[in-house]
XYZ file of N, CA and C in Angstrom:
621
model
N 27.856 -67.040 -132.671
C 26.688 -66.156 -132.824
C 26.873 -64.926 -131.938
N 26.738 -63.738 -132.518
C 26.953 -62.504 -131.768
C 25.711 -62.158 -130.964
N 25.933 -61.873 -129.669
C 24.808 -61.524 -128.799
C 24.501 -60.043 -128.954
N 23.242 -59.722 -129.119
C 22.798 -58.343 -129.279
C 21.995 -57.932 -128.056
N 22.413 -56.836 -127.427
C 21.703 -56.341 -126.249
C 20.527 -55.489 -126.682
N 19.375 -55.809 -126.160
C 18.166 -55.065 -126.522
C 18.305 -53.603 -126.127
N 17.759 -52.685 -126.926
C 17.858 -51.252 -126.628
C 17.352 -50.889 -125.246
N 16.274 -51.534 -124.819
C 15.719 -51.175 -123.509
C 16.668 -51.564 -122.383
N 17.438 -52.651 -122.605
C 18.415 -53.064 -121.600
C 19.527 -52.024 -121.499
N 19.987 -51.542 -122.655
C 21.023 -50.512 -122.665
C 20.548 -49.249 -121.966
N 19.311 -48.869 -122.246
C 18.764 -47.663 -121.610
C 18.681 -47.845 -120.105
N 18.300 -49.052 -119.681
C 18.192 -49.344 -118.247
C 19.562 -49.258 -117.572
N 20.580 -49.857 -118.236
C 21.925 -49.838 -117.661
C 22.477 -48.422 -117.580
N 22.226 -47.633 -118.627
C 22.695 -46.250 -118.625
C 22.011 -45.436 -117.538
N 20.710 -45.666 -117.360
C 19.966 -44.949 -116.324
C 20.455 -45.346 -114.937
N 20.734 -46.646 -114.764
C 21.224 -47.121 -113.466
C 22.582 -46.512 -113.147
N 23.460 -46.456 -114.162
C 24.781 -45.862 -113.952
C 24.670 -44.393 -113.594
N 23.756 -43.692 -114.266
C 23.552 -42.272 -113.976
C 23.046 -42.075 -112.556
N 22.159 -42.968 -112.110
C 21.628 -42.867 -110.749
C 22.726 -43.095 -109.721
N 23.620 -44.044 -109.997
C 24.733 -44.306 -109.079
C 25.647 -43.087 -108.993
N 25.959 -42.491 -110.157
C 26.813 -41.306 -110.170
C 26.169 -40.155 -109.418
N 24.855 -39.982 -109.610
C 24.135 -38.914 -108.923
C 24.121 -39.149 -107.422
N 23.938 -40.419 -107.018
C 23.926 -40.742 -105.591
C 25.286 -40.475 -104.964
N 26.365 -40.864 -105.686
C 27.715 -40.613 -105.179
C 27.978 -39.119 -105.037
N 27.533 -38.345 -106.035
C 27.733 -36.900 -105.978
C 26.944 -36.294 -104.829
N 25.714 -36.740 -104.653
C 24.884 -36.217 -103.562
C 25.480 -36.570 -102.211
N 26.016 -37.799 -102.116
C 26.633 -38.227 -100.864
C 27.854 -37.368 -100.556
N 28.674 -37.105 -101.570
C 29.862 -36.272 -101.374
C 29.478 -34.856 -100.976
N 28.460 -34.310 -101.640
C 28.009 -32.962 -101.299
C 27.434 -32.933 -99.892
N 26.715 -34.004 -99.529
C 26.149 -34.077 -98.183
C 27.222 -34.153 -97.127
N 28.287 -34.939 -97.412
C 29.404 -35.040 -96.473
C 30.079 -33.690 -96.283
N 30.230 -32.935 -97.394
C 30.863 -31.619 -97.315
C 30.031 -30.666 -96.479
N 28.710 -30.683 -96.702
C 27.824 -29.816 -95.926
C 27.877 -30.193 -94.455
N 27.868 -31.518 -94.189
C 27.918 -31.985 -92.812
C 29.201 -31.539 -92.127
N 30.325 -31.619 -92.832
C 31.609 -31.198 -92.270
C 31.600 -29.708 -91.980
N 31.135 -28.911 -92.931
C 31.113 -27.456 -92.756
C 30.236 -27.049 -91.583
N 29.123 -27.736 -91.392
C 28.210 -27.402 -90.297
C 28.821 -27.705 -88.940
N 29.774 -28.630 -88.899
C 30.395 -29.012 -87.630
C 31.514 -28.063 -87.210
N 32.009 -27.261 -88.140
C 33.111 -26.338 -87.841
C 32.581 -25.114 -87.104
N 33.172 -24.802 -85.954
C 32.707 -23.667 -85.147
C 33.637 -22.461 -85.245
N 34.856 -22.663 -85.767
C 35.831 -21.568 -85.842
C 36.921 -21.967 -86.821
N 37.250 -21.064 -87.756
C 38.299 -21.358 -88.738
C 38.968 -20.063 -89.171
N 40.281 -20.092 -89.325
C 41.050 -18.900 -89.696
C 42.078 -19.263 -90.766
N 42.195 -18.418 -91.770
C 43.256 -18.524 -92.769
C 44.398 -17.626 -92.312
N 45.377 -18.198 -91.655
C 46.449 -17.418 -91.028
C 47.288 -16.677 -92.071
N 47.447 -15.381 -91.847
C 48.229 -14.567 -92.760
C 47.542 -14.254 -94.068
N 46.276 -14.660 -94.198
C 45.588 -14.464 -95.472
C 44.176 -13.944 -95.324
N 43.505 -13.829 -96.456
C 42.133 -13.334 -96.490
C 41.146 -14.462 -96.231
N 39.880 -14.106 -96.108
C 38.822 -15.094 -95.914
C 38.770 -16.037 -97.121
N 38.415 -17.294 -96.841
C 38.362 -18.297 -97.918
C 37.359 -19.375 -97.539
N 36.546 -19.797 -98.486
C 35.656 -20.937 -98.292
C 36.206 -22.101 -99.098
N 36.509 -23.206 -98.414
C 37.176 -24.313 -99.101
C 36.179 -25.234 -99.800
N 36.701 -26.287 -100.406
C 35.872 -27.201 -101.188
C 34.919 -28.018 -100.325
N 35.121 -28.026 -99.014
C 34.205 -28.700 -98.091
C 33.134 -27.747 -97.564
N 33.216 -26.490 -97.966
C 32.255 -25.500 -97.484
C 32.660 -24.843 -96.186
N 33.862 -25.136 -95.699
C 34.348 -24.508 -94.466
C 34.761 -23.073 -94.773
N 34.226 -22.125 -94.008
C 34.564 -20.716 -94.220
C 35.649 -20.300 -93.234
N 36.807 -19.971 -93.764
C 37.929 -19.494 -92.963
C 37.880 -17.969 -92.917
N 37.927 -17.417 -91.719
C 37.938 -15.968 -91.561
C 39.317 -15.404 -91.894
N 39.323 -14.121 -92.248
C 40.590 -13.414 -92.394
C 41.307 -13.430 -91.051
N 42.611 -13.483 -91.073
C 43.404 -13.613 -89.851
C 43.127 -12.468 -88.865
N 42.585 -12.787 -87.667
C 42.304 -11.743 -86.675
C 43.559 -11.167 -86.023
N 44.711 -11.800 -86.228
C 45.961 -11.291 -85.652
C 46.642 -10.260 -86.549
N 46.067 -9.998 -87.710
C 46.670 -9.040 -88.635
C 46.839 -7.678 -87.969
N 48.071 -7.154 -87.982
C 48.367 -5.863 -87.376
C 48.513 -5.899 -85.872
N 48.419 -7.100 -85.278
C 48.491 -7.221 -83.823
C 49.696 -8.040 -83.364
N 49.843 -9.222 -83.933
C 50.902 -10.137 -83.498
C 51.564 -10.772 -84.716
N 52.878 -10.810 -84.720
C 53.596 -11.525 -85.760
C 53.517 -10.878 -87.128
N 53.903 -11.658 -88.124
C 53.935 -11.172 -89.499
C 53.213 -12.148 -90.421
N 52.496 -11.582 -91.395
C 51.849 -12.400 -92.415
C 52.797 -12.564 -93.596
N 52.754 -13.728 -94.230
C 53.595 -13.971 -95.396
C 52.792 -14.686 -96.478
N 52.943 -14.227 -97.711
C 52.349 -14.920 -98.853
C 53.443 -15.443 -99.786
N 54.616 -15.695 -99.222
C 55.746 -16.207 -100.005
C 55.363 -17.481 -100.752
N 54.526 -18.302 -100.120
C 54.127 -19.570 -100.726
C 53.237 -19.431 -101.944
N 52.716 -18.231 -102.219
C 51.823 -18.045 -103.358
C 52.524 -18.326 -104.684
N 53.830 -18.298 -104.703
C 54.580 -18.549 -105.941
C 54.790 -20.040 -106.185
N 54.334 -20.883 -105.243
C 54.583 -22.318 -105.331
C 53.287 -23.115 -105.378
N 53.240 -24.194 -106.151
C 52.116 -25.127 -106.045
C 52.296 -25.965 -104.784
N 51.211 -26.244 -104.092
C 51.272 -27.027 -102.854
C 50.806 -28.449 -103.128
N 51.681 -29.411 -102.923
C 51.334 -30.808 -103.132
C 50.359 -31.282 -102.056
N 49.587 -32.304 -102.388
C 48.603 -32.916 -101.485
C 47.512 -31.928 -101.078
N 47.198 -30.984 -101.944
C 46.113 -30.040 -101.689
C 45.398 -29.767 -103.002
N 44.074 -29.624 -102.939
C 43.322 -29.321 -104.155
C 43.700 -27.927 -104.654
N 43.659 -27.697 -105.956
C 44.017 -26.373 -106.495
C 43.223 -25.237 -105.864
N 41.941 -25.508 -105.577
C 41.084 -24.458 -105.022
C 41.482 -24.066 -103.601
N 42.117 -24.993 -102.878
C 42.410 -24.747 -101.463
C 43.901 -24.570 -101.167
N 44.728 -24.471 -102.193
C 46.155 -24.294 -101.954
C 46.457 -23.008 -101.196
N 45.580 -22.016 -101.356
C 45.789 -20.739 -100.663
C 45.857 -20.921 -99.149
N 45.214 -21.965 -98.634
C 45.244 -22.218 -97.191
C 46.638 -22.617 -96.714
N 47.471 -23.084 -97.622
C 48.841 -23.475 -97.283
C 49.881 -22.493 -97.835
N 49.454 -21.594 -98.701
C 50.388 -20.654 -99.330
C 50.611 -19.389 -98.510
N 49.668 -19.064 -97.632
C 49.859 -17.932 -96.724
C 50.092 -18.466 -95.317
N 50.703 -17.650 -94.486
C 51.003 -18.093 -93.122
C 51.204 -16.889 -92.211
N 51.133 -17.166 -90.920
C 51.537 -16.179 -89.917
C 52.678 -16.788 -89.115
N 53.720 -15.992 -88.922
C 54.846 -16.428 -88.097
C 55.212 -15.302 -87.138
N 55.999 -15.639 -86.142
C 56.423 -14.636 -85.169
C 57.806 -15.011 -84.650
N 58.564 -14.021 -84.249
C 59.905 -14.280 -83.724
C 59.863 -14.773 -82.285
N 58.681 -14.846 -81.713
C 58.485 -15.372 -80.364
C 57.216 -16.221 -80.384
N 56.895 -16.818 -79.247
C 55.665 -17.594 -79.130
C 54.448 -16.717 -79.417
N 53.477 -17.266 -80.135
C 52.237 -16.535 -80.405
C 51.089 -17.536 -80.490
N 49.868 -17.025 -80.544
C 48.754 -17.961 -80.613
C 47.407 -17.310 -80.849
N 46.387 -18.166 -80.850
C 44.998 -17.759 -81.070
C 44.147 -18.211 -79.890
N 43.094 -17.450 -79.603
C 42.119 -17.841 -78.582
C 40.778 -18.111 -79.248
N 40.203 -19.264 -78.914
C 38.923 -19.668 -79.491
C 37.892 -19.774 -78.377
N 36.843 -18.955 -78.381
C 35.796 -19.086 -77.366
C 35.023 -20.384 -77.571
N 34.835 -21.136 -76.496
C 34.145 -22.427 -76.567
C 33.015 -22.426 -75.551
N 31.782 -22.356 -76.025
C 30.637 -22.268 -75.121
C 30.070 -23.626 -74.733
N 30.106 -24.576 -75.660
C 29.430 -25.858 -75.445
C 30.406 -26.970 -75.089
N 29.961 -27.854 -74.211
C 30.744 -29.040 -73.904
C 30.583 -30.059 -75.031
N 31.482 -31.013 -75.069
C 31.391 -32.056 -76.084
C 32.752 -32.481 -76.595
N 32.729 -33.267 -77.663
C 33.952 -33.748 -78.295
C 34.274 -32.866 -79.498
N 35.551 -32.547 -79.646
C 35.979 -31.631 -80.701
C 37.267 -32.130 -81.352
N 37.577 -31.511 -82.484
C 38.832 -31.778 -83.187
C 39.458 -30.443 -83.571
N 40.733 -30.288 -83.264
C 41.509 -29.139 -83.719
C 42.363 -29.590 -84.902
N 42.267 -28.867 -86.011
C 43.066 -29.175 -87.203
C 44.000 -28.002 -87.487
N 45.296 -28.287 -87.533
C 46.321 -27.280 -87.808
C 46.936 -27.568 -89.169
N 47.021 -26.549 -90.022
C 47.522 -26.729 -91.384
C 48.881 -26.049 -91.555
N 49.804 -26.783 -92.170
C 51.163 -26.281 -92.371
C 51.675 -26.658 -93.763
N 52.639 -25.884 -94.242
C 53.434 -26.251 -95.419
C 54.762 -25.507 -95.316
N 55.852 -26.204 -95.585
C 57.165 -25.554 -95.587
C 57.447 -25.029 -96.996
N 57.407 -23.728 -97.147
C 57.568 -23.121 -98.476
C 58.891 -22.366 -98.619
N 59.687 -22.339 -97.573
C 60.939 -21.570 -97.620
C 62.169 -22.474 -97.522
N 62.275 -23.214 -96.415
C 63.457 -24.052 -96.211
C 63.396 -25.323 -97.059
N 64.571 -25.790 -97.482
C 64.655 -26.968 -98.345
C 65.390 -28.126 -97.679
N 65.481 -28.097 -96.349
C 66.047 -29.213 -95.608
C 65.509 -29.195 -94.186
N 65.672 -30.303 -93.495
C 65.167 -30.414 -92.130
C 66.066 -29.668 -91.152
N 65.585 -29.535 -89.915
C 66.312 -28.855 -88.834
C 66.549 -27.368 -89.122
N 65.693 -26.776 -89.935
C 65.770 -25.342 -90.195
C 64.656 -24.590 -89.470
N 63.501 -25.220 -89.364
C 62.376 -24.649 -88.608
C 61.762 -25.769 -87.777
N 61.881 -25.660 -86.466
C 61.353 -26.677 -85.553
C 60.693 -25.959 -84.384
N 59.456 -26.328 -84.074
C 58.741 -25.667 -82.980
C 57.697 -26.613 -82.395
N 57.137 -26.211 -81.257
C 56.105 -26.990 -80.576
C 54.760 -26.282 -80.693
N 53.709 -27.028 -80.374
C 52.362 -26.450 -80.291
C 51.749 -26.866 -78.962
N 51.193 -25.884 -78.251
C 50.511 -26.147 -76.980
C 49.061 -25.709 -77.079
N 48.200 -26.430 -76.382
C 46.789 -26.056 -76.262
C 46.459 -25.970 -74.782
N 46.130 -24.773 -74.316
C 45.845 -24.541 -72.895
C 46.944 -25.114 -72.000
N 48.172 -24.925 -72.429
C 49.317 -25.377 -71.651
C 49.736 -26.812 -71.891
N 48.936 -27.588 -72.615
C 49.266 -28.991 -72.897
C 50.067 -29.091 -74.195
N 51.162 -29.817 -74.163
C 51.956 -30.033 -75.370
C 51.217 -31.011 -76.281
N 50.820 -30.554 -77.467
C 50.069 -31.417 -78.380
C 50.876 -31.782 -79.625
N 51.869 -30.970 -79.962
C 52.789 -31.298 -81.060
C 54.193 -30.933 -80.591
N 55.083 -31.906 -80.594
C 56.442 -31.695 -80.094
C 57.439 -31.736 -81.248
N 58.318 -30.733 -81.287
C 59.396 -30.688 -82.282
C 58.875 -30.874 -83.711
N 57.936 -30.043 -84.086
C 57.388 -30.127 -85.440
C 58.393 -29.567 -86.451
N 58.877 -30.435 -87.308
C 59.765 -30.067 -88.415
C 58.992 -30.418 -89.688
N 58.349 -29.424 -90.277
C 57.441 -29.677 -91.399
C 58.172 -30.328 -92.567
N 59.350 -29.816 -92.899
C 60.104 -30.392 -94.018
C 60.457 -31.850 -93.745
N 60.840 -32.151 -92.520
C 61.194 -33.524 -92.172
C 59.989 -34.453 -92.286
N 58.802 -33.925 -92.001
C 57.585 -34.745 -92.057
C 57.155 -35.025 -93.499
N 57.105 -33.980 -94.331
C 56.487 -34.148 -95.658
C 57.294 -33.573 -96.820
N 58.384 -32.862 -96.546
C 59.149 -32.254 -97.620
C 58.732 -30.819 -97.907
N 59.203 -30.305 -99.027
C 58.984 -28.904 -99.387
C 57.639 -28.707 -100.094
N 57.011 -27.578 -99.829
C 55.745 -27.156 -100.455
C 54.727 -28.295 -100.551
N 54.507 -28.938 -99.420
C 53.561 -30.053 -99.325
C 52.654 -29.842 -98.116
N 51.367 -30.023 -98.315
C 50.400 -29.815 -97.238
C 50.596 -30.836 -96.121
N 50.539 -30.347 -94.894
C 50.642 -31.222 -93.720
C 49.645 -30.752 -92.670
N 48.771 -31.646 -92.233
C 47.778 -31.327 -91.203
C 48.077 -32.097 -89.922
N 47.958 -31.412 -88.799
C 48.008 -32.053 -87.482
C 46.580 -32.088 -86.948
N 46.109 -33.281 -86.574
C 44.727 -33.467 -86.121
C 44.748 -33.835 -84.643
N 44.106 -33.004 -83.825
C 44.190 -33.153 -82.368
C 42.786 -33.219 -81.772
N 42.342 -34.388 -81.334
C 41.023 -34.498 -80.702
C 41.076 -34.052 -79.242
N 39.980 -33.494 -78.762
C 39.897 -33.123 -77.345
C 38.440 -33.110 -76.914
N 38.242 -33.111 -75.601
C 36.895 -33.138 -75.031
C 36.768 -32.073 -73.954
N 35.620 -31.415 -73.918
C 35.288 -30.480 -72.842
C 34.072 -31.044 -72.119
N 34.226 -31.296 -70.815
C 33.136 -31.892 -70.051
C 33.245 -31.485 -68.586
N 32.156 -30.967 -68.065
C 32.080 -30.577 -66.650
C 33.221 -29.647 -66.247
N 33.486 -28.675 -67.094
C 34.511 -27.684 -66.784
C 35.931 -28.180 -66.885
N 36.124 -29.323 -67.548
C 37.463 -29.889 -67.708
C 37.794 -30.081 -69.185
N 39.038 -29.806 -69.522
C 39.556 -30.072 -70.860
C 40.383 -31.350 -70.816
N 40.021 -32.311 -71.653
C 40.797 -33.554 -71.774
C 41.413 -33.594 -73.163
N 42.744 -33.680 -73.202
C 43.424 -33.648 -74.495
C 44.684 -34.506 -74.445
N 44.749 -35.481 -75.315
C 45.899 -36.386 -75.424
C 46.298 -36.981 -74.078
N 45.306 -37.414 -73.325
C 45.556 -38.097 -72.061
C 45.778 -37.202 -70.866
N 45.713 -35.883 -71.050
C 45.895 -34.941 -69.949
C 44.602 -34.174 -69.698
N 44.435 -33.723 -68.455
C 43.200 -33.031 -68.052
C 43.556 -31.745 -67.317
N 42.790 -30.690 -67.596
C 42.983 -29.421 -66.891
C 41.649 -28.698 -66.778
N 41.602 -27.708 -65.901
C 40.397 -26.888 -65.754
C 40.210 -26.036 -67.004
N 38.958 -25.955 -67.471
C 38.675 -25.202 -68.692
C 37.928 -23.923 -68.351
N 38.412 -22.792 -68.900
C 37.847 -21.485 -68.558
C 36.998 -20.867 -69.664
N 36.625 -21.679 -70.651
C 35.774 -21.170 -71.728
C 36.519 -20.720 -72.961
N 37.855 -20.802 -72.934
C 38.651 -20.413 -74.096
C 39.689 -21.484 -74.409
N 39.819 -21.783 -75.686
C 40.864 -22.679 -76.147
C 42.028 -21.813 -76.626
N 43.165 -21.938 -75.972
C 44.341 -21.139 -76.323
C 45.337 -22.013 -77.069
N 45.539 -21.698 -78.340
C 46.427 -22.477 -79.206
C 47.707 -21.677 -79.409
N 48.832 -22.209 -78.923
C 50.096 -21.476 -78.968
C 51.131 -22.205 -79.823
N 51.852 -21.436 -80.611
C 52.953 -21.937 -81.423
C 54.240 -21.453 -80.757
N 55.015 -22.405 -80.249
C 56.088 -22.119 -79.305
C 57.434 -21.941 -80.000
N 58.063 -20.814 -79.724
C 59.386 -20.529 -80.271
C 60.392 -21.572 -79.799
N 61.147 -22.137 -80.742
C 62.177 -23.113 -80.411
C 63.554 -22.605 -80.784
N 64.508 -23.529 -80.944
C 65.885 -23.155 -81.265
C 66.095 -22.905 -82.756
N 65.181 -23.430 -83.580
C 65.357 -23.329 -85.025
C 64.286 -22.448 -85.648
N 64.643 -21.231 -85.972
C 63.789 -20.273 -86.660
C 62.510 -19.977 -85.864
N 61.462 -19.553 -86.585
C 60.250 -19.034 -85.945
C 59.065 -19.991 -86.081
N 58.205 -20.032 -85.072
C 56.985 -20.832 -85.190
C 56.023 -20.195 -86.186
N 55.166 -21.023 -86.783
C 54.220 -20.499 -87.764
C 53.012 -21.418 -87.876
N 51.988 -20.935 -88.591
C 50.834 -21.758 -88.945
C 50.224 -21.175 -90.212
N 49.680 -22.040 -91.051
C 49.073 -21.588 -92.311
C 47.565 -21.385 -92.182
N 46.898 -22.277 -91.497
C 45.452 -22.169 -91.266
C 45.099 -23.136 -90.147
N 43.931 -22.952 -89.560
C 43.494 -23.839 -88.486
C 41.995 -23.731 -88.299
N 41.401 -24.816 -87.788
C 39.973 -24.765 -87.466
C 39.647 -25.726 -86.332
N 38.501 -25.466 -85.705
C 37.975 -26.314 -84.632
C 36.599 -26.797 -85.064
N 36.366 -28.096 -84.917
C 35.072 -28.654 -85.315
C 34.553 -29.616 -84.255
N 33.247 -29.820 -84.243
C 32.628 -30.773 -83.334
C 32.815 -32.194 -83.865
N 32.924 -33.155 -82.934
C 32.975 -34.549 -83.334
C 34.278 -35.242 -83.028
N 34.387 -36.486 -83.546
C 35.571 -37.316 -83.362
C 36.267 -37.534 -84.702
N 37.567 -37.846 -84.675
C 38.251 -38.209 -85.927
C 37.635 -39.476 -86.507
N 37.491 -39.539 -87.803
C 36.889 -40.711 -88.451
C 37.960 -41.681 -88.917
């Protein structure tokens, strides 16, 4: 005997499914808004201003015409592990033939996260571009070889938590006096030039 589902049951199930989908969408949108509100500073290195799919607004590179060179060489390539809307954050970059960096004014104490975005769009093997990253003199990324980490034209993020409390910066187990500015430096090494595609600072802890 074939079981027949009453029309009202079908309508109820369809309505319930729609409510679940709406709740999931609202939750995702809420998470994006929450993330964007926590970001205090963001820059699209070597590129123009961009608002990503999380609502984070990246400013145009403030180093333009001052330090290093901007490159959009990556614009000809699709970037793996990145949404189509946000590939531009990995397709442009700033590099320099010497050490260079950004200064971020930090007024409030608390817990923060620094996110650095990279993609290797030029070299097709490891040991071609290798460099370090320092924050206020602390080594936070050592011997970064983007191609060795993820391959060619693939998004790679470095996530660095830190805390500012009572005039002290605590980062990766080290502590130093904090003067109100976060200095992020990309250190020239033996293999080619240091670079960065985009970066931001946000309040909170890694999840």
